[in-house]
Coordinates of C-alpha atoms (C1' of nucleotides) in Angstrom, one line a residue:
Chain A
X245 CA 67.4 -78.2 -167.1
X246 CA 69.0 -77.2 -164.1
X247 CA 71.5 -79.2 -163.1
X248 CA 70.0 -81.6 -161.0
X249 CA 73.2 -84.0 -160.1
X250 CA 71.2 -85.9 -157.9
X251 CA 72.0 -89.3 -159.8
X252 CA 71.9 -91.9 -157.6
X253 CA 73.6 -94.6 -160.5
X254 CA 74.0 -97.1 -158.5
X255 CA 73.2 -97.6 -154.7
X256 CA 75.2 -99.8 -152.2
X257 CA 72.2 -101.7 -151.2
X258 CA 71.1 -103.0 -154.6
X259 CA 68.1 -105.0 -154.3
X260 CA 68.8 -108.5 -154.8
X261 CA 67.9 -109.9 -158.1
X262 CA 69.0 -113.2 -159.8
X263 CA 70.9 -111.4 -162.1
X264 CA 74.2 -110.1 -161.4
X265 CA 76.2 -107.5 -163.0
X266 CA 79.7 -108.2 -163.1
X267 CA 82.4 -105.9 -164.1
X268 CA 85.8 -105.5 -164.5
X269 CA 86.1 -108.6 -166.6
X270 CA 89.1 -109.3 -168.9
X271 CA 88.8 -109.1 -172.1
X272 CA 86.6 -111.1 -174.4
X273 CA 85.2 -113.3 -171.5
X274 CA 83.5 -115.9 -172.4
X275 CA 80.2 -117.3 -171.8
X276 CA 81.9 -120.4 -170.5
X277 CA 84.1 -118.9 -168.0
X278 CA 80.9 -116.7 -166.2
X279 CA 78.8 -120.3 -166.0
X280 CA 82.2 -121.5 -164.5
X281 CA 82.4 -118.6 -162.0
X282 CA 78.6 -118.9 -160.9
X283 CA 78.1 -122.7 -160.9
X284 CA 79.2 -123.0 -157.5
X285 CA 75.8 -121.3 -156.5
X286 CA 73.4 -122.3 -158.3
X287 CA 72.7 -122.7 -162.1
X288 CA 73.2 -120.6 -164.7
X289 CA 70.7 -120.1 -166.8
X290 CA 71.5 -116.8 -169.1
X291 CA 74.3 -114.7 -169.7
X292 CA 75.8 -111.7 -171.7
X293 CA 78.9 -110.6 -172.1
X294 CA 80.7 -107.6 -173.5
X295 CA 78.8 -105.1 -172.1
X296 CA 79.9 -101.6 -171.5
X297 CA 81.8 -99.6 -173.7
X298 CA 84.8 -101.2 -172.9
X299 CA 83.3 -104.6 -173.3
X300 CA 84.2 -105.6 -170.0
X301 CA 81.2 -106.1 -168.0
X302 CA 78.5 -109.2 -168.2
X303 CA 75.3 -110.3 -166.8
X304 CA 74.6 -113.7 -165.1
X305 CA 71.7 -114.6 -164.6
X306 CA 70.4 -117.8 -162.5
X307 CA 67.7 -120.2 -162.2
X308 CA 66.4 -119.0 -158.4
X309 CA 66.8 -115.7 -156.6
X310 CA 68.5 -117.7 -153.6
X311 CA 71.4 -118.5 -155.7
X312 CA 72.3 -115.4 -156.9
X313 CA 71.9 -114.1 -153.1
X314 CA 74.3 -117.0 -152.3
X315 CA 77.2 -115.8 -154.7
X316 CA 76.7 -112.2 -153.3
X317 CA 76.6 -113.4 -150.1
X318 CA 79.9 -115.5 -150.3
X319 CA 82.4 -113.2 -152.7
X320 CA 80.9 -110.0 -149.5
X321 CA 82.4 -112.3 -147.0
X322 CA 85.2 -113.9 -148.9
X323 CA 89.1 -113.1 -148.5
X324 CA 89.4 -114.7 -152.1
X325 CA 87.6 -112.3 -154.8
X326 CA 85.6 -113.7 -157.4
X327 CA 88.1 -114.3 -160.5
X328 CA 88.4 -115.0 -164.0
X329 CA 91.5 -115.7 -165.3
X330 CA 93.4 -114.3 -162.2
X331 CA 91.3 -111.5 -162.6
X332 CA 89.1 -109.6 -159.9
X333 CA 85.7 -108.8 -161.1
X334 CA 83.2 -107.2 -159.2
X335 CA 79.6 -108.6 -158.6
X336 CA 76.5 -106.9 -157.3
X337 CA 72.7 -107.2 -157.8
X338 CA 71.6 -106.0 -161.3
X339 CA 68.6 -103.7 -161.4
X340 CA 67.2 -105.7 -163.8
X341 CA 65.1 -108.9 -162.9
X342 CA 66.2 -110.6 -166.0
X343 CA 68.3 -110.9 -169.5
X344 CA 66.9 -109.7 -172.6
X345 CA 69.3 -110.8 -175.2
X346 CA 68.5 -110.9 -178.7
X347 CA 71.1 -112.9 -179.9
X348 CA 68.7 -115.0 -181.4
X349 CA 67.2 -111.9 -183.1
X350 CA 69.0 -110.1 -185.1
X351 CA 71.9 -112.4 -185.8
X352 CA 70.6 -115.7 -187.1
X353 CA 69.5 -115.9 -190.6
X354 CA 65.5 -116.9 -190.2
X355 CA 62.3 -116.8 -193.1
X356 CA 61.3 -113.5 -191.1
X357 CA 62.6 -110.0 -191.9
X358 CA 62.5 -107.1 -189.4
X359 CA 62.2 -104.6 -192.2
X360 CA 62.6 -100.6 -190.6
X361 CA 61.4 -97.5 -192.9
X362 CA 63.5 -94.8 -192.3
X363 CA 62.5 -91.2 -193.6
X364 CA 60.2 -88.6 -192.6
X365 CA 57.3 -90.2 -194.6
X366 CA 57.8 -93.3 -193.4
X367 CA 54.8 -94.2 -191.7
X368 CA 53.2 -93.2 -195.7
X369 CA 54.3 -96.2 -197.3
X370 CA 52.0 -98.8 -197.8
X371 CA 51.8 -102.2 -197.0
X372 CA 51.5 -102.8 -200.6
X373 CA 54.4 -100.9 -201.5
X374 CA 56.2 -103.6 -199.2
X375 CA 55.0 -106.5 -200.8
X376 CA 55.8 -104.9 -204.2
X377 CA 59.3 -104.4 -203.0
X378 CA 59.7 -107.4 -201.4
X379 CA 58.2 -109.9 -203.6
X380 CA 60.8 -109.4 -206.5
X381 CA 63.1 -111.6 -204.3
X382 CA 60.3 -114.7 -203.6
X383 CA 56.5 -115.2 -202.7
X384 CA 55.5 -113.5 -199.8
X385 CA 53.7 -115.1 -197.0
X386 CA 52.8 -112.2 -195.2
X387 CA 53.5 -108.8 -193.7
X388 CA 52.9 -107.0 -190.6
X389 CA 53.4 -103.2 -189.7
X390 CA 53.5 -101.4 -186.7
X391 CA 54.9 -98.2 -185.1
X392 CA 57.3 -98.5 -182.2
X393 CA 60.2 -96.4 -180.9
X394 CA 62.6 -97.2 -183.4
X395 CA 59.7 -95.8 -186.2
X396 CA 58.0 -97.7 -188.8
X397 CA 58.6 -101.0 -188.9
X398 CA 57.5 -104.4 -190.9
X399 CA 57.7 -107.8 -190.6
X400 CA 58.1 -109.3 -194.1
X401 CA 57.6 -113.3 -194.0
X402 CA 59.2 -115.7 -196.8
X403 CA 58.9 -119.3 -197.3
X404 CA 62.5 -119.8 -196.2
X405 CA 65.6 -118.2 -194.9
X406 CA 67.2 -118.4 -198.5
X407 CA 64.7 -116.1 -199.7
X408 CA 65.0 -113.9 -196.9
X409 CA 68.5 -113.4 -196.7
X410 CA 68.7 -112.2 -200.8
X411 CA 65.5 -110.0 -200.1
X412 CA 67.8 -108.4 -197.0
X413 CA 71.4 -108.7 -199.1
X414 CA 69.5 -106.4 -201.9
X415 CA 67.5 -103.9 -200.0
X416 CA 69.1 -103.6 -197.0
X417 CA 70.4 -99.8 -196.3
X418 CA 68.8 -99.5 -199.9
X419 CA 66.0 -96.5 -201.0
X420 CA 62.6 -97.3 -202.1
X421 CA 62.4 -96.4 -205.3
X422 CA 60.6 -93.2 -206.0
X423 CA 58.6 -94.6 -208.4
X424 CA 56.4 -96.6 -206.1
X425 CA 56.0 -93.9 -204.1
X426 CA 53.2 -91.3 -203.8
X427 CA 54.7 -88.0 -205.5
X428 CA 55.9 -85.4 -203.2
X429 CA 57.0 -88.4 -200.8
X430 CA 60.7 -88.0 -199.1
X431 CA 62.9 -91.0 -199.8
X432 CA 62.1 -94.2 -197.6
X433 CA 65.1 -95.9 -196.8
X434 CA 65.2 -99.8 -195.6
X435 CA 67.0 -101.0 -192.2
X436 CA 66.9 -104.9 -192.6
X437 CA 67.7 -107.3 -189.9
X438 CA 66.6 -111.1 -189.2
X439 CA 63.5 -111.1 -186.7
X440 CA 63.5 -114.4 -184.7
X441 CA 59.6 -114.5 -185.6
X442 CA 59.1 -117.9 -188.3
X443 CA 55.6 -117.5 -188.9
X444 CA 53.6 -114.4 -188.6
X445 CA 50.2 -114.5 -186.7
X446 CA 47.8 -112.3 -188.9
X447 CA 44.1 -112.3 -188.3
X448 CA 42.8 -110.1 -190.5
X449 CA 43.4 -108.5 -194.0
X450 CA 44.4 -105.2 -192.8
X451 CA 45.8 -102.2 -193.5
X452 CA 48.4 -103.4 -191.0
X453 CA 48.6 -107.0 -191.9
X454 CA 48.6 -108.7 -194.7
X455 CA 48.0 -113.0 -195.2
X456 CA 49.0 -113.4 -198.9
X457 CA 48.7 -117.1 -198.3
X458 CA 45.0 -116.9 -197.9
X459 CA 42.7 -115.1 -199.5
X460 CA 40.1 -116.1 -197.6
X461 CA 40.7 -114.4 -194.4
X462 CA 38.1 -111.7 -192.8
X463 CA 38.8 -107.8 -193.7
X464 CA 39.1 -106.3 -190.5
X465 CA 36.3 -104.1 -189.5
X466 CA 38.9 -101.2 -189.3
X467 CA 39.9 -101.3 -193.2
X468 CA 36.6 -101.6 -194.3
X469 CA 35.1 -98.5 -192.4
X470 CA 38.1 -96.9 -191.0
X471 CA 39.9 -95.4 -193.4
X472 CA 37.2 -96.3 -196.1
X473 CA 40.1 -95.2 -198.9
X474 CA 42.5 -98.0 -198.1
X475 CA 41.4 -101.0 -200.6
X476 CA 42.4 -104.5 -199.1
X477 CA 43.9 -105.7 -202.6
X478 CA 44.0 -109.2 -200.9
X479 CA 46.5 -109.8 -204.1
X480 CA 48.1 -107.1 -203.0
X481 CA 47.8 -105.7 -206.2
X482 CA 44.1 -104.5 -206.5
X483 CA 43.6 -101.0 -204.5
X484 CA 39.9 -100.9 -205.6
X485 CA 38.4 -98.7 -203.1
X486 CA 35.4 -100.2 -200.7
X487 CA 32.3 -99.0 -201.2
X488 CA 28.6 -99.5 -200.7
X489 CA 27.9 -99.3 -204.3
X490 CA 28.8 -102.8 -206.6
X491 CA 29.4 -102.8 -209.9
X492 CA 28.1 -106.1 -211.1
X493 CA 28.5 -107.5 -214.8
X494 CA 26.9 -110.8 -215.9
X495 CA 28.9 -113.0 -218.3
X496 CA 27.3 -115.6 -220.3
X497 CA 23.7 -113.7 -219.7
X498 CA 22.0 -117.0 -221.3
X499 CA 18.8 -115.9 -219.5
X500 CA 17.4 -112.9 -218.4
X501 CA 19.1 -111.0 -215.6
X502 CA 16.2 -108.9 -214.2
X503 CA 16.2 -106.2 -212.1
X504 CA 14.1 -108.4 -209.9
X505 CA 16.5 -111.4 -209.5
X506 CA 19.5 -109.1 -209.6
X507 CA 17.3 -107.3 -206.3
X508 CA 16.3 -111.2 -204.7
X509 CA 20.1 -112.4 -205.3
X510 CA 21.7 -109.4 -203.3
X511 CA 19.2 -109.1 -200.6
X512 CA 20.5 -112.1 -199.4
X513 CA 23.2 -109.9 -197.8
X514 CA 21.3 -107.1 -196.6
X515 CA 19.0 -104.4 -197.5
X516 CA 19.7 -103.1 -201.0
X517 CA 18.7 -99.5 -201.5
X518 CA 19.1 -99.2 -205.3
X519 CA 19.6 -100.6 -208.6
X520 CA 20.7 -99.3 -211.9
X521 CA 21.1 -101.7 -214.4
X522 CA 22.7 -100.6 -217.9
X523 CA 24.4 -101.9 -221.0
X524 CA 28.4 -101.5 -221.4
X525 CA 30.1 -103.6 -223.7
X526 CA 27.4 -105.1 -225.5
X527 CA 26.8 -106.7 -221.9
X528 CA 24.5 -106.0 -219.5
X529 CA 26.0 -104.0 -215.8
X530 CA 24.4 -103.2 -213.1
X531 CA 25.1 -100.9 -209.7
X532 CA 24.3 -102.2 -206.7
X533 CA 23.5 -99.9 -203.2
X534 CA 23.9 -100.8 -200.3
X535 CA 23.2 -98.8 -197.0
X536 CA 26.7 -99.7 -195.6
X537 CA 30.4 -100.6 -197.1
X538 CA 30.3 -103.9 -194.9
X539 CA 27.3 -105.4 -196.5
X540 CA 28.7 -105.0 -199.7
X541 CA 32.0 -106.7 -199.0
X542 CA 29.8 -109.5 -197.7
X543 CA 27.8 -109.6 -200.9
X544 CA 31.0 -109.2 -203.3
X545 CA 33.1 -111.6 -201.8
X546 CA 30.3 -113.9 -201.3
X547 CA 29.3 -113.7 -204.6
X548 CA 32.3 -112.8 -206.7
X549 CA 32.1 -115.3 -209.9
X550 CA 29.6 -117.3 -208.9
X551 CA 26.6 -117.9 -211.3
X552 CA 23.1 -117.2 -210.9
X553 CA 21.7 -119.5 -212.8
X554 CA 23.0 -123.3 -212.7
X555 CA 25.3 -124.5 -215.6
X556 CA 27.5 -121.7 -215.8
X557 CA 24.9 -119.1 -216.6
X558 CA 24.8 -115.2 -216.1
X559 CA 28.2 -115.4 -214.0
X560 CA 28.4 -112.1 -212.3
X561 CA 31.9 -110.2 -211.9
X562 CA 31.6 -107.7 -209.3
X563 CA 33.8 -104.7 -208.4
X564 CA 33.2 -101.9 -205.8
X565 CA 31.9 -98.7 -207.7
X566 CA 33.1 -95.5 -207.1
X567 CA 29.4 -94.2 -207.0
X568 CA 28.1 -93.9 -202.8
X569 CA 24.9 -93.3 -203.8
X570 CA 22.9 -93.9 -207.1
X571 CA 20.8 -91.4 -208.2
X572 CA 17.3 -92.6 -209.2
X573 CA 15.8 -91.4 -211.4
X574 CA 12.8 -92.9 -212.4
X575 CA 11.4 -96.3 -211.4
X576 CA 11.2 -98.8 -214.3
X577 CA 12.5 -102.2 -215.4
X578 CA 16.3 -100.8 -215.0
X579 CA 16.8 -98.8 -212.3
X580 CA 14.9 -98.6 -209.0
X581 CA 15.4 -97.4 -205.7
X582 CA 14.2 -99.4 -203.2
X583 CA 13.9 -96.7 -200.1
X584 CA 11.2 -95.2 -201.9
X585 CA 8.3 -94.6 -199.7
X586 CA 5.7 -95.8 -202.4
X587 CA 5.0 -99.6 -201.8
X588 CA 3.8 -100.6 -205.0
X589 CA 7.1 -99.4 -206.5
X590 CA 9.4 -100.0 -203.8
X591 CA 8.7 -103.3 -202.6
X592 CA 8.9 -105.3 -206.0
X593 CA 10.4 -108.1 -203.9
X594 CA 7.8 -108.4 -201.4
X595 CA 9.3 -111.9 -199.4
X596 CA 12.9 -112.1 -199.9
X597 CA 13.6 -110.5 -197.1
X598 CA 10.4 -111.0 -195.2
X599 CA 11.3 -107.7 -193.8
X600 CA 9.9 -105.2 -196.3
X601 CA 6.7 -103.2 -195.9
X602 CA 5.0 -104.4 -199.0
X603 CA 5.7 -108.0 -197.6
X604 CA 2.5 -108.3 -196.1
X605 CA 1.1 -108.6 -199.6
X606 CA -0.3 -112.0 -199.8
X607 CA 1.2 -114.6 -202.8
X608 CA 0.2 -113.6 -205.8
X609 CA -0.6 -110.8 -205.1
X610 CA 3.2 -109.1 -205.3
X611 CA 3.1 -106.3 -207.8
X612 CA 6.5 -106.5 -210.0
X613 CA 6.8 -103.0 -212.0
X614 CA 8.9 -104.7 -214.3
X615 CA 6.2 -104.6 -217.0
X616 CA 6.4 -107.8 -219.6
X617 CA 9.4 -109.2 -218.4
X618 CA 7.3 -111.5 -215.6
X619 CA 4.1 -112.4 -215.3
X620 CA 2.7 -111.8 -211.9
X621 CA 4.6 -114.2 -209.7
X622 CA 2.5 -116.1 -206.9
X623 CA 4.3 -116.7 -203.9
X624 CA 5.1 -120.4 -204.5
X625 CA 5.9 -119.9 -208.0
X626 CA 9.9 -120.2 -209.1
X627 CA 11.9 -117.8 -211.2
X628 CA 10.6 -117.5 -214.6
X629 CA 13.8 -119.9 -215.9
X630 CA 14.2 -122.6 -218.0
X631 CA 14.3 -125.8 -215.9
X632 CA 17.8 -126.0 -216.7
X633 CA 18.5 -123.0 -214.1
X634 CA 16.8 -125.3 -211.4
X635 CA 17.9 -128.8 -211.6
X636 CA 21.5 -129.2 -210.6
X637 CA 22.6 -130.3 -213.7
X638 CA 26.1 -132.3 -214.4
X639 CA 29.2 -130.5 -214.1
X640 CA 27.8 -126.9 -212.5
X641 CA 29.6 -128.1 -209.7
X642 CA 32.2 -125.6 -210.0
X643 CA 30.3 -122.6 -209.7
X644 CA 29.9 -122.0 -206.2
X645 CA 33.3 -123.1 -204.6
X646 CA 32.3 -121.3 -201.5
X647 CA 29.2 -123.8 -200.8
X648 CA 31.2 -126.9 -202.1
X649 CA 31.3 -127.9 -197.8
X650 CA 27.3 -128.5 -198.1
X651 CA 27.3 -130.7 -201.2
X652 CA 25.7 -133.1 -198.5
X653 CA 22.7 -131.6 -198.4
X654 CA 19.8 -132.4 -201.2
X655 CA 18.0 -130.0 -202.8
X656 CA 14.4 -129.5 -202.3
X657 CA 12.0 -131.6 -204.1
X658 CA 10.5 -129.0 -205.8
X659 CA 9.5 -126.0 -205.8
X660 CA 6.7 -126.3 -203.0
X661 CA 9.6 -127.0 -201.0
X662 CA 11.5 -124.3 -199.3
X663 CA 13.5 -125.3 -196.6
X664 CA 16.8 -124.2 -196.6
X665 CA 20.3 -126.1 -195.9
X666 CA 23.3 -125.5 -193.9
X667 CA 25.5 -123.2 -195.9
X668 CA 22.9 -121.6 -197.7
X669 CA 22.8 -118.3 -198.3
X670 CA 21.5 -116.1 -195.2
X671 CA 18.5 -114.8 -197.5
X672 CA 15.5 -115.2 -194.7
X673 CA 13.5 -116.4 -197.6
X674 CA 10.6 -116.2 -195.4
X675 CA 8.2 -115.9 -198.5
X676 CA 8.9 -119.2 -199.8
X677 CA 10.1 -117.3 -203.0
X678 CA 12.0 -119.6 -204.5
X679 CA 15.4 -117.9 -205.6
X680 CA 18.0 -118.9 -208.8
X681 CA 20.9 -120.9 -207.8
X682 CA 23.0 -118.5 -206.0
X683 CA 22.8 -119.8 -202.5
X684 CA 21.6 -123.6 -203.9
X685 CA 24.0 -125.5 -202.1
X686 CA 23.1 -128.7 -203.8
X687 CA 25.5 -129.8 -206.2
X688 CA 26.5 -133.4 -205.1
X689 CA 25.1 -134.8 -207.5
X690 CA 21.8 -135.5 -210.2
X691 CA 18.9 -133.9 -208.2
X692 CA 15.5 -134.6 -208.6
X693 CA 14.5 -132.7 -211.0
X694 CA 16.9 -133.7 -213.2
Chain B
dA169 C1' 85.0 -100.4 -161.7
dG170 C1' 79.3 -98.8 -161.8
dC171 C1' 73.9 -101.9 -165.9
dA172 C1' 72.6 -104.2 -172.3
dC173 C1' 69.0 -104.5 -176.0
dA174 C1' 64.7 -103.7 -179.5

DNA sequence: AGCACA
């Protein structure tokens, strides 16, 4: 640090700009009184005053370059210096190119809270944390983090400024409490001001950004296999880990949940490498592997209380497991793993996916291990359910929210027919296996089979 | 009398 007093503050030939930097002011000039002094030139069209320590300088800023080169121009030449209130102030070129001011920031009560964590573990708290905190003053629409000079910062969106302002009034300069904290945590205080933000732009569930106004909004690809840890409690209350491994439990088992349908239903999303079904509760549960987190967010949120079996039958509840991968044991009616080499075990399922070895096996002539529970199924043959799990009977309507948008389409007439509608399901269904009702998207109204 | 603010 030597000392290089080469400081070249200002230079006499500023380079013009259509801001001007005025100084010398008296005190407390007004906004009115620079607009006055610069009209003459041009227009005005930004100012700031109180500059400086002493609060005696201002910027001006006009519409066009020219015009700000015309007031210079004039007050150099001029035997009259440029005057407020009798007062000589000095003008030259500003180095900057424009005004920032963010009087409309910080000052003016908005819906939007600039929220600042201060402490040295900061950057630890979590965007749930936030929405804990800040939804004891009012429903929270959304939050946003991010890391900029000033340090960990969040954007905390209510429905109104009310809201906002008795969310800041409480917490501002206020602690959060320990309690919510991880242990070992340094305190976390809160700098509040009003952001000029109204409505928060948040694309994905994140562990950045948070929509608490719709649940429905894509996981960002970096929570689900960044991190992996960080659980996107879309309630903000859940932190239930991703995984690759579902936990599935069927309510209302009226029929048979096999291992088989349990395998057809959750191929639909991708390749499932195991199963291990199991009793728990006097109900029956089931774990579900996939290769990747993703493809089990896909299946869980796709699938997430929806019903097998039309009329509100074997409704499955699904959770993320804390299992990664399933260990196999044996091969049998309960468990199987599906990556086994051996076709004849492995490839129970051989035309869900159309994509499995053992697919090439011809109808009826798919080898299901399950012993007893299903005859041998021929490939045009339907689930071994009552007819009640096929038609779309009255009132089942409400099962599948998520397909409601294809209610247009009509089911197939049977179960020679396989084509698939718009909204289905992306199960390939290549086989022409016919499938339970997940992924029906026929509920409009009395189908043909009654 | 000599360049703000987040």
């Amino acid at each position: 640090m030597a000392s290089v007093s080469s400081q070249p503050q200002f230079r006499y030939t500023q380079p013009p700009s259509k801001v001007l930097h005025l100084r010398n002011l008296p005190w407390e000039c007004t906004e009115e009184e620079l607009i006055e002094l610069g009209k003459p030139f041009g227009k005005v069209v930004n100012t700031k005053c109180n500059v400086g320590a002493n609060k005696n300088q201002a910027f001006i800023e006009f519409a066009d370059l020219n015009q700000a080169i015309a007031m210079i121009s004039y007050y150099a030449s001029s035997s009259e210096p440029a005057q407020v209130r009798g007062k000589t102030v000095y003008l030259q070129y500003s180095n900057r190119q424009e005004i920032v001011n963010n009087k409309t920031t910080a000052d003016v009560a908005g819906n939007v809270l600039l929220v600042t964590i201060e402490g040295n573990d900061a950057r630890l708290v979590s965007i749930d944390v936030l929405h804990l905190v800040f939804s004891a003053f009012g429903f929270v629409h959304k939050i946003t983090t991010f890391e900029k000079t000033a340090g960990f910062q969040a954007l905390v969106q209510f429905s109104d400024a009310e809201t906002a302002s008795s969310a800041k009034n409480a917490l501002d300069g206020r602690c959060i409490p320990s309690y919510l904290l991880p242990e070992n945590m340094g305190p976390c205080t809160l700098r509040i001001t009003y952001s000029a933000h109204t409505d928060l732009s948040v694309k994905f569930q994140s562990h950045r950004s948070r929509d608490y106004t719709n649940p429905y909004l894509p996981v960002a690809p970096s929570a689900i296999d960044g991190t992996g840890q960080l659980g996107v409690g879309l309630d903000g209350k859940k932190l239930e880990p991703e995984s690759n491994v579902l936990l599935a439990s069927i309510e209302n088992m009226q029929y048979a949940v096999t291992l088989d349908v349990l395998h057809m239903v959750f191929s639909a999303f991708g390749p499932v490498q195991k199963i291990a079904m199991f009793d728990k509760n006097g109900g029956v549960q089931a774990l579900i592997q996939y290769p990747d987190v993703q493809t089990a967010v896909l299946a869980k949120e796709a699938l997430e209380g929806h019903c097998i079996y039309d009329g509100g039958f074997c409704k499955l509840h699904l959770s993320y497991s804390r299992h990664t991968d399933l260990s196999i044991k044996v091969n049998n009616d309960r468990s199987r793993d599906y990556t086994l080499p051996n076709p004849a075990i492995a490839s129970p399922q051989p035309s869900i996916l159309g994509q499995q070895p053992g697919s090439a096996a011809g109808p009826g002539t798919s080898q299901y291990g399950a012993p007893g529970q299903y005859p041998p199924v021929s490939g045009q043959t339907m689930m071994q359910q009552p007819s009640a799990g096929w038609g779309p009977p009255h009132g089942s309507t409400q099962s599948m929210p998520m397909q409601m948008h294809s209610n247009h389409y009509m089911p197939p007439q049977g179960a020679g027919s396989y084509q698939m509608g718009p909204g289905m399901m992306q199960g390939p269904n290549s086989g022409g296996v016919p499938h339970p009702s997940m992924g029906r998207p026929s509920y409009g109204g009395p189908g043909p089979m009654q």
